[in-house]
Coordinates of C-alpha atoms in Angstrom, one line a residue:
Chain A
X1 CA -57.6 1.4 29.7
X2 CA -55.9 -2.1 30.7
X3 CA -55.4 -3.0 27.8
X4 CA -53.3 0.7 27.4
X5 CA -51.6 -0.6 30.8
X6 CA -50.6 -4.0 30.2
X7 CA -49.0 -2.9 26.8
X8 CA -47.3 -0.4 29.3
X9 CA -45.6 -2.7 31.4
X10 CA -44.8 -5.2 28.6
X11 CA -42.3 -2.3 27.6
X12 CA -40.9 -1.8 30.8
X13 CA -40.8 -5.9 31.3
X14 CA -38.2 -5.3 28.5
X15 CA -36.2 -2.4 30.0
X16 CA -35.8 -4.3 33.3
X17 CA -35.0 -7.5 31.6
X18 CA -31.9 -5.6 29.8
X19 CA -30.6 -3.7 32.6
X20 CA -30.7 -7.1 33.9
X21 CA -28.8 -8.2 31.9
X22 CA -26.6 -5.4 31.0
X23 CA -26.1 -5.2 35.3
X24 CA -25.2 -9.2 35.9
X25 CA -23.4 -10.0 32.1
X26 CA -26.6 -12.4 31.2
X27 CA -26.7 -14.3 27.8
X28 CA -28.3 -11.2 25.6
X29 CA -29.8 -13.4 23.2
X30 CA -32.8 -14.1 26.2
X31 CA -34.7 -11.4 24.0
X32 CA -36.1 -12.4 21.2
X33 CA -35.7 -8.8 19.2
X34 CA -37.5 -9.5 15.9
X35 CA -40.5 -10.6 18.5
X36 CA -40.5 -7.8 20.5
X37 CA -40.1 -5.1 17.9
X38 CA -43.1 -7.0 15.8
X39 CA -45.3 -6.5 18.9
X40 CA -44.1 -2.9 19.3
X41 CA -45.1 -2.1 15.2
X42 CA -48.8 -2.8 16.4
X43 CA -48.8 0.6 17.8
X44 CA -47.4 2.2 15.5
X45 CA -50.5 4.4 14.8
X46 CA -51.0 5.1 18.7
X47 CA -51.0 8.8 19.8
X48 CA -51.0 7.8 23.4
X49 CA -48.3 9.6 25.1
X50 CA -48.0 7.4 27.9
X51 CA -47.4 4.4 25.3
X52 CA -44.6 6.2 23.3
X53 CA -42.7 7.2 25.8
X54 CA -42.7 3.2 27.0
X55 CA -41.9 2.8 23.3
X56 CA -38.7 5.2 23.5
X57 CA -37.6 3.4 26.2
X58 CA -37.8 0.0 24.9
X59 CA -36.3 0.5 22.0
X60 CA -33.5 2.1 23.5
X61 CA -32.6 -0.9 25.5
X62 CA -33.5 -2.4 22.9
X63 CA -30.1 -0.9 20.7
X64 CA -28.4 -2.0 23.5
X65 CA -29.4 -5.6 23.9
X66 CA -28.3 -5.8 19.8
X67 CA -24.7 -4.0 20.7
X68 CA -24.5 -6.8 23.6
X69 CA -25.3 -9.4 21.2
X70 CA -22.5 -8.4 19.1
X71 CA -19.7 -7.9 21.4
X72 CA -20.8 -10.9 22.9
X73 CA -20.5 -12.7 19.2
X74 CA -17.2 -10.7 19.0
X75 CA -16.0 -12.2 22.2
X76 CA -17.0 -15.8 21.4
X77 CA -15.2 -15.3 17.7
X78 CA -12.4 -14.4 19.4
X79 CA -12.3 -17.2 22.1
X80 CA -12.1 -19.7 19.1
X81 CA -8.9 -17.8 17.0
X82 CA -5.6 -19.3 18.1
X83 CA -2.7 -18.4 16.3
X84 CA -2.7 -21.6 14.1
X85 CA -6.2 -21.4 13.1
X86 CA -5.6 -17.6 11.9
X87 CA -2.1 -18.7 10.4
X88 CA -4.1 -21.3 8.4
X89 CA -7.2 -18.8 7.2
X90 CA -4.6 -16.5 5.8
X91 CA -2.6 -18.9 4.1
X92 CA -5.7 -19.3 2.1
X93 CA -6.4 -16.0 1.4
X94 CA -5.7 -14.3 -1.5
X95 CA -3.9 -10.7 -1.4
X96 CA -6.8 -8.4 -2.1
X97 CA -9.0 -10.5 0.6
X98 CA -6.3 -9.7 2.9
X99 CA -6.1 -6.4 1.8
X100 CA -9.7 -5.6 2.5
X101 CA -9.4 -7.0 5.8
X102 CA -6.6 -4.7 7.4
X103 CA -8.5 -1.9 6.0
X104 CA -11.4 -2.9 7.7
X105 CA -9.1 -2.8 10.9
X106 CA -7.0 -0.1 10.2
X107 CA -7.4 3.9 10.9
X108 CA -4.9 5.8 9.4
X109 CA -2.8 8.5 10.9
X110 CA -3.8 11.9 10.3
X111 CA -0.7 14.4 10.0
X112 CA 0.3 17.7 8.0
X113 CA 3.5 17.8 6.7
X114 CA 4.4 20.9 5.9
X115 CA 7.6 22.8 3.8
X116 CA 8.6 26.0 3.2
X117 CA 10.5 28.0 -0.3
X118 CA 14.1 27.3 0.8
X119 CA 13.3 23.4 0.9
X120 CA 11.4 23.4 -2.1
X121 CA 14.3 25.5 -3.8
X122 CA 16.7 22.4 -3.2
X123 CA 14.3 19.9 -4.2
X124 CA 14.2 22.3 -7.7
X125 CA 18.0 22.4 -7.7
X126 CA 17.9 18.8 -6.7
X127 CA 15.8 17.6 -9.5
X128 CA 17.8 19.9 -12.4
X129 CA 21.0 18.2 -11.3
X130 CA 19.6 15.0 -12.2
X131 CA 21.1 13.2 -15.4
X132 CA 18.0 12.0 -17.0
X133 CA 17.2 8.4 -17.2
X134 CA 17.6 7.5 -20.9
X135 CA 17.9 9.9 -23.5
X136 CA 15.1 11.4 -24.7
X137 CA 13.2 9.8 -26.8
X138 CA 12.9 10.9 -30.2
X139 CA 9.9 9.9 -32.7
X140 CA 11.4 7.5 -34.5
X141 CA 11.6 8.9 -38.5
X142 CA 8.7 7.2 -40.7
X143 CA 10.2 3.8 -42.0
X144 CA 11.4 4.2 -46.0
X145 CA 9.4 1.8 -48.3
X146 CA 10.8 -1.0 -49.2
X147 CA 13.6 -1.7 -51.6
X148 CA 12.7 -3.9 -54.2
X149 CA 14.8 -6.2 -56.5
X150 CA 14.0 -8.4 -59.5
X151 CA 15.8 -11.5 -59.0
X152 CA 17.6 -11.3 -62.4
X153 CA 18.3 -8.2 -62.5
X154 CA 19.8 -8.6 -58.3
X155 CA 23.0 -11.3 -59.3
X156 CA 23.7 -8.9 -61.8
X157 CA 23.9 -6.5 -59.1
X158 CA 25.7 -8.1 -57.0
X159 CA 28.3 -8.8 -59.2
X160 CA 29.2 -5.5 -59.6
X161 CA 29.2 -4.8 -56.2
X162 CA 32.0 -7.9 -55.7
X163 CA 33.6 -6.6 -58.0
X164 CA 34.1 -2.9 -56.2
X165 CA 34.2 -4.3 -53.2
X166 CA 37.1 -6.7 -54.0
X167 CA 39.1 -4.0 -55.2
X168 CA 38.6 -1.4 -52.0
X169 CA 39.7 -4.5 -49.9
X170 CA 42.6 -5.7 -51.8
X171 CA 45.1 -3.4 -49.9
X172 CA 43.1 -4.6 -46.3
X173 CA 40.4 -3.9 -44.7
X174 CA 38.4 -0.9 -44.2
X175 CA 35.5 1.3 -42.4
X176 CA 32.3 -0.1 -43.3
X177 CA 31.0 3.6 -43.9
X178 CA 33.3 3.7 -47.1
X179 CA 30.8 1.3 -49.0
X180 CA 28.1 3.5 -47.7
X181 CA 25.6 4.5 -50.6
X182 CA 24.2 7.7 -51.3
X183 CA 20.8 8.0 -49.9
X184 CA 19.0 5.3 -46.9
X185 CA 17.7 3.0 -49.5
X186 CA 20.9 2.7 -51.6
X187 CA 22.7 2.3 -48.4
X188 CA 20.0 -0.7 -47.4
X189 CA 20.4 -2.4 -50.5
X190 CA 25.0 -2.2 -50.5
X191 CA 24.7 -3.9 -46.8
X192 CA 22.1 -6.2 -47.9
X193 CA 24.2 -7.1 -50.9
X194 CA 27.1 -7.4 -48.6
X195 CA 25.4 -9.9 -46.0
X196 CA 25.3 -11.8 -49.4
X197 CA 29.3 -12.1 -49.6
X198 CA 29.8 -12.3 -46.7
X199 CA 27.3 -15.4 -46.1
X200 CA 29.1 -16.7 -49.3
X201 CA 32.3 -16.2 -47.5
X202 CA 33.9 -13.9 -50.0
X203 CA 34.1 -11.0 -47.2
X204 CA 34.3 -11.3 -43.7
X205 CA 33.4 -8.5 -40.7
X206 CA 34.9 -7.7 -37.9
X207 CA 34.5 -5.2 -35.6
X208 CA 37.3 -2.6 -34.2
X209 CA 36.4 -1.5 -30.9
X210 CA 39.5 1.3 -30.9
X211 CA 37.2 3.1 -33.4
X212 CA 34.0 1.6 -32.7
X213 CA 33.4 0.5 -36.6
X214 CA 32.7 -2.5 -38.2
X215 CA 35.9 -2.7 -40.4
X216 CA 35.1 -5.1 -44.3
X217 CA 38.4 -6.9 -45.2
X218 CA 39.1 -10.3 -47.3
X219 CA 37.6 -13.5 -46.1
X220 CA 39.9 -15.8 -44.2
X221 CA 40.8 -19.4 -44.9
X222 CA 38.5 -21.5 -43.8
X223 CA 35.9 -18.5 -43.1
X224 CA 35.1 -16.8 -39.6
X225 CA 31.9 -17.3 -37.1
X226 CA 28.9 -16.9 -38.8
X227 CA 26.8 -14.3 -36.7
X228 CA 24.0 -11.9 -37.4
X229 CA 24.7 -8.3 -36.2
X230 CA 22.6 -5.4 -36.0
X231 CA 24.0 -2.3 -38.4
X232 CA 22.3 0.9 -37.4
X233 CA 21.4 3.1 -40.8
X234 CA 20.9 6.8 -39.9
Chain B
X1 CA -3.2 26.4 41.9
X2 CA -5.0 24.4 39.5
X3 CA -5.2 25.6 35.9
X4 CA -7.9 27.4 34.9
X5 CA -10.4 26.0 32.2
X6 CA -9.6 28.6 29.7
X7 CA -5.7 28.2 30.1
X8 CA -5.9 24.4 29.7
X9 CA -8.2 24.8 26.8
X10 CA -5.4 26.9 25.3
X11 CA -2.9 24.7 26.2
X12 CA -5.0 21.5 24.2
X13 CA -5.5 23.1 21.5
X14 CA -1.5 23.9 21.0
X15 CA -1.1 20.8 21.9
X16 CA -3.8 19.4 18.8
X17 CA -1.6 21.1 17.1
X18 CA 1.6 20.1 17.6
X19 CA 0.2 16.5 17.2
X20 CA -1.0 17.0 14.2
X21 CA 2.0 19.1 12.2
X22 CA 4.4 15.9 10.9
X23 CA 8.0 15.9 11.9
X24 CA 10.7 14.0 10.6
X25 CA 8.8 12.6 8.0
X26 CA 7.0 10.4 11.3
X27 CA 3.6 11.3 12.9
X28 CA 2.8 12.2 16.5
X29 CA 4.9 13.4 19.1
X30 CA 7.1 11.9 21.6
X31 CA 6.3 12.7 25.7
X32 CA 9.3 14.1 26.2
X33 CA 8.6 16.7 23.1
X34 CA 5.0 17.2 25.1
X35 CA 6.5 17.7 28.8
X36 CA 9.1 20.4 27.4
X37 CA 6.5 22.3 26.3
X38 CA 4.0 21.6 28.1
X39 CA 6.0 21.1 31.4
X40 CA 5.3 17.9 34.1
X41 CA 1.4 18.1 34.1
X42 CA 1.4 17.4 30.5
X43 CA -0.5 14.2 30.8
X44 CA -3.7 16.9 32.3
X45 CA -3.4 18.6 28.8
X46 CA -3.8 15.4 26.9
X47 CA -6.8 14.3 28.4
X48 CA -8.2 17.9 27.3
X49 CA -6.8 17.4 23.5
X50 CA -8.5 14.2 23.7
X51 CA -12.0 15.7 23.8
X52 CA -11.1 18.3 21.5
X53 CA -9.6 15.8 18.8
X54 CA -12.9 13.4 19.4
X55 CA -14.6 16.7 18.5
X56 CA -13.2 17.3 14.8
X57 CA -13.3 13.1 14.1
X58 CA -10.0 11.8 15.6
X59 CA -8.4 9.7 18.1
X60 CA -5.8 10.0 20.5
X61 CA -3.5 7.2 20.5
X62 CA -0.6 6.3 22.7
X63 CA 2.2 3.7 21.6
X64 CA 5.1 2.9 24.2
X65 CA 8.3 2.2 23.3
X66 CA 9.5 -1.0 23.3
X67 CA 11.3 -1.1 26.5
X68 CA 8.1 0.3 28.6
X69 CA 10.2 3.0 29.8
X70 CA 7.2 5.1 30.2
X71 CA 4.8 7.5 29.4
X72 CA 7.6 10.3 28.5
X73 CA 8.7 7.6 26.0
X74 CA 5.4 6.8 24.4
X75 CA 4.7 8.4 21.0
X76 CA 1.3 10.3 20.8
X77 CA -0.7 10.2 17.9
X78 CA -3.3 11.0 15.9
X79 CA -6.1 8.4 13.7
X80 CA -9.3 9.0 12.0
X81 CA -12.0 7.8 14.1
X82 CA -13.1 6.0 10.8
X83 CA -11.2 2.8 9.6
X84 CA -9.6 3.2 5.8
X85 CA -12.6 1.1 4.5
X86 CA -15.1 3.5 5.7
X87 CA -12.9 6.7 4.4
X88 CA -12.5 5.2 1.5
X89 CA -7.9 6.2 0.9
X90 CA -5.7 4.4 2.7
X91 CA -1.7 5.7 2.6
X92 CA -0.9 1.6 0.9
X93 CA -1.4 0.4 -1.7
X94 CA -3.6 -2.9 -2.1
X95 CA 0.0 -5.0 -2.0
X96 CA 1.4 -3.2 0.9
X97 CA -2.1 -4.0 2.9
X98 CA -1.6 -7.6 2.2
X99 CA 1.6 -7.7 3.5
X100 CA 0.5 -5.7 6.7
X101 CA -1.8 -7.9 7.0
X102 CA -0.1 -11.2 6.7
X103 CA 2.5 -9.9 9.1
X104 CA 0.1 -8.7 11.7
X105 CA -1.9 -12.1 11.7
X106 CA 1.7 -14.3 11.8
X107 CA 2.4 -12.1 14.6
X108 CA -1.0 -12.8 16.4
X109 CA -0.6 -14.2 19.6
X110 CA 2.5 -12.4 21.1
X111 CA 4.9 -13.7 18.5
X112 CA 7.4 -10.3 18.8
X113 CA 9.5 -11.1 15.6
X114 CA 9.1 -13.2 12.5
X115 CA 11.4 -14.9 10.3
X116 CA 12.1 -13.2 7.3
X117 CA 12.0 -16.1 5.0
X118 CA 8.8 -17.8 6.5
X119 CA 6.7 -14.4 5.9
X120 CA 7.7 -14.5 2.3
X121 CA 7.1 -18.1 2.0
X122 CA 3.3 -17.6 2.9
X123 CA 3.4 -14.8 0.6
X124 CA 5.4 -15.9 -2.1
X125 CA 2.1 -17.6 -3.8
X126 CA 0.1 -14.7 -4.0
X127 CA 2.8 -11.7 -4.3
X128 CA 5.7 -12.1 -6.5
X129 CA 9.1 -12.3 -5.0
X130 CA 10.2 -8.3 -5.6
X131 CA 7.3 -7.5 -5.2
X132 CA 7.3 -7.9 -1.5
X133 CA 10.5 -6.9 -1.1
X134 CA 9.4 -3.2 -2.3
X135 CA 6.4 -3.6 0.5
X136 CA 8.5 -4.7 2.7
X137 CA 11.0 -2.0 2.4
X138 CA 8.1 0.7 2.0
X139 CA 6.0 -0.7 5.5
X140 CA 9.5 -0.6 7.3
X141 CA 10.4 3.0 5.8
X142 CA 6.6 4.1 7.4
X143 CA 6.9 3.0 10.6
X144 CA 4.8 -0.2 10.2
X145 CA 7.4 -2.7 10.6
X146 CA 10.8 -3.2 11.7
X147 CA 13.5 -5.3 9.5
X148 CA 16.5 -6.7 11.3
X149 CA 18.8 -9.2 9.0
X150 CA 16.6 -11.9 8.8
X151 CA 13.8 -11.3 10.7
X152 CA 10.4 -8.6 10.9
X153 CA 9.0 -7.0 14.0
X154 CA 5.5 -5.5 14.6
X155 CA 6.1 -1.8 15.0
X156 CA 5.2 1.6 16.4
X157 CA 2.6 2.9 14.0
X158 CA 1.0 -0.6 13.4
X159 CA 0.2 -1.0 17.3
X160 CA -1.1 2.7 16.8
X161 CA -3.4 2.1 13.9
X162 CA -4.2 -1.3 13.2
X163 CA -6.9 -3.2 16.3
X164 CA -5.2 -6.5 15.7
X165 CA -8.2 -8.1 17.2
X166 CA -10.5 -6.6 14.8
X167 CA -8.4 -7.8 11.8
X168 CA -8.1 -11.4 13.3
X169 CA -11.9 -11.4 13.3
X170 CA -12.6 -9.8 10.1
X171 CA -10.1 -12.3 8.5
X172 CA -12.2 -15.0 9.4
X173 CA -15.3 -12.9 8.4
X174 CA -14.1 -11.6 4.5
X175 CA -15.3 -14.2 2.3
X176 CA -12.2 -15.5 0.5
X177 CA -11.7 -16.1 -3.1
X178 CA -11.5 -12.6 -4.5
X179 CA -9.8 -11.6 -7.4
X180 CA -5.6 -12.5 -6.9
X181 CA -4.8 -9.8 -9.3
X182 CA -2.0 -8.2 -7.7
X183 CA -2.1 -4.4 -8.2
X184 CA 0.6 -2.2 -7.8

């Protein structure tokens, strides 16, 4: 029985020595928690009424010894931030360390926006009188295979097409569609032949922007400015 | 005559209500929205929202204007009583946060407005450069901050729902050295 008692009024040692504390702002870390909740787990099996109600009590002061611990932590933390000291922390922080800590600081605004049909009629209208962005994108047709061409058999080619090229040009220049071949890989294989004049300078290009056309005329003295254009084959 | 409970009950929760439904694209409400509704004993009907918002997990906030012309001038709002970490969304995006953040902890100490170039100089390493100009633009279109030619100010809904001393402490408690990968 004093042993029942003197447990007892270990527990309500512990109550008195909080509200102490809690009453005159003492240091909170007087307690020696881990201690007193050790010496509490001995009892664990009691059935003692008397006991456990002693034991509610002390560990309810005891939950609020630990909250004065940390706001008295808190308080020291805080005592020691100056502006500078914080402006240097951050400085090394990185973005998503910085991110975590405002959201560990921040509670967001709660709100309902609301609309109704006429407003979400303009935003309809709104959106349909857009122009769109770009134009739409197509799926680009499957790439022809490849044109080849012996070498022999390619001067000889090419010869012929100087030779019909020469004459559209003699009376001046003209559209580069009129050398267009029949078919995409024909029509390759004339402009690759005539990149080949005129890199040898027998033909020259120039472009017309009143019809928006590359015009093919005779090469001038002394050739133009070599330059690599892009020719778009439909 | 005082009110009677039922009547100022009714009034709170029109009141909750009117706090909560977003105007102008802005949260909260202004006093003067509350006392023309609400009449001169206004303030008696917040303190009864209060509970009521407590009751379905918020918090009452008040944010004066910046000329402390009063409480008919304050903005009253509504936060989760649970911090963006613990709800897991936030209405930013990871960028925007640091930004916040780096604001808020240059302005620590009662610094009212910050020189434009010297908040992007501490951010320029970690942020690129229009990158935080879109934050900046987006925090200022929110509410969060205020841009003014060359300089940015603290504002309304930052005081309303960010505990600047909170964030100056968990700053020096996040253990640096995370990822840098800048997210969009």
């Amino acid at each position: 029985m004093g042993d029942l008692r003197r447990r007892i009024e270990g527990r309500e040692r512990i109550v008195k020595i909080v509200d102490e504390i809690e009453r005159e702002g003492g240091d909170p870390f007087l307690v020696n928690v881990p201690h007193v909740l050790e010496d509490l787990a001995e009892d664990y099996d009691s059935s003692e009424p008397e006991l456990l109600r002693s034991d509610s009590r002390a560990i309810e002061s005891l939950s609020k010894l630990v909250k004065m611990q940390e706001e008295w932590v808190d308080a020291r933390l805080l005592a020691t931030i100056s502006p500078e000291s914080l402006k240097r922390r951050v400085e090394d922080m990185d973005s998503r360390s910085l991110a975590a800590a405002l959201m560990l600081a921040q509670k967001p605004a709660v709100s309902v926006s609301s609309t109704n049909a006429r407003r979400i009629l303009e935003g309809i209208k709104y959106w349909e009188s857009l122009k769109p962005r770009r134009e739409e994108r197509r799926t680009p047709p499957p790439i022809a295979h490849g044109t080849t061409v012996e070498p022999e058999r390619f001067d000889e080619m090419l010869k012929g097409f100087e030779e019909e090229i020469s004459r559209e040009i003699s009376t001046g220049w003209i559209e580069l569609s009129r050398i267009a071949g029949r078919g995409k890989e024909e029509h390759v294989k004339r402009l690759y032949m005539l990149a080949h004049l005129a890199t040898r300078g027998v033909v020259a290009l120039r472009f017309d922007p009143g019809r928006e056309e590359y015009l093919v005329g005779p090469a001038q003295d002394g050739g133009g400015r070599p330059a690599s254009i892009v020719i778009e084959v439909d | 005559m005082g009110e009677g409970s039922e009547e100022l009950g009714r009034k709170a929760s029109k009141m909750l209500r009117l706090l909560l439904v977003q105007r102008g694209g802005r949260p909260g409400v202004k006093g003067w929205e509350l006392k023309r509704h609400f009449g001169t004993g206004y303030p008696r009907v917040l303190e009864v929202a209060k509970v009521e918002a407590e009751k379905l997990g918020l918090e009452l906030r008040v944010v004066e204007d910046d000329e402390n012309r009063g409480p008919d001038f304050s903005r009253y709002m509504l936060v989760a009583s649970e911090s963006v970490a613990e709800l897991g969304f936030s209405p930013l995006t990871i960028v925007d946060s640091a930004v916040l953040a780096m604001i808020l902890a240059l302005s620590y100490g009662g610094r009212r407005s910050l020189p434009l170039k010297e908040v992007e100089a501490v951010l320029s390493p970690k942020i690129p450069h229009w990158r935080i100009g879109q934050a900046l633009s987006k925090l200022s279109r929110l509410g969060y901050i205020e841009l003014e030619d060359d300089s940015v100010k603290v504002s309304w809904r930052s005081r309303a729902e960010v505990d600047v001393e909170r964030l100056a402490k968990t700053l020096f408690l996040v253990k640096p050295g995370g990822s840098d990968r800048q997210s969009p």
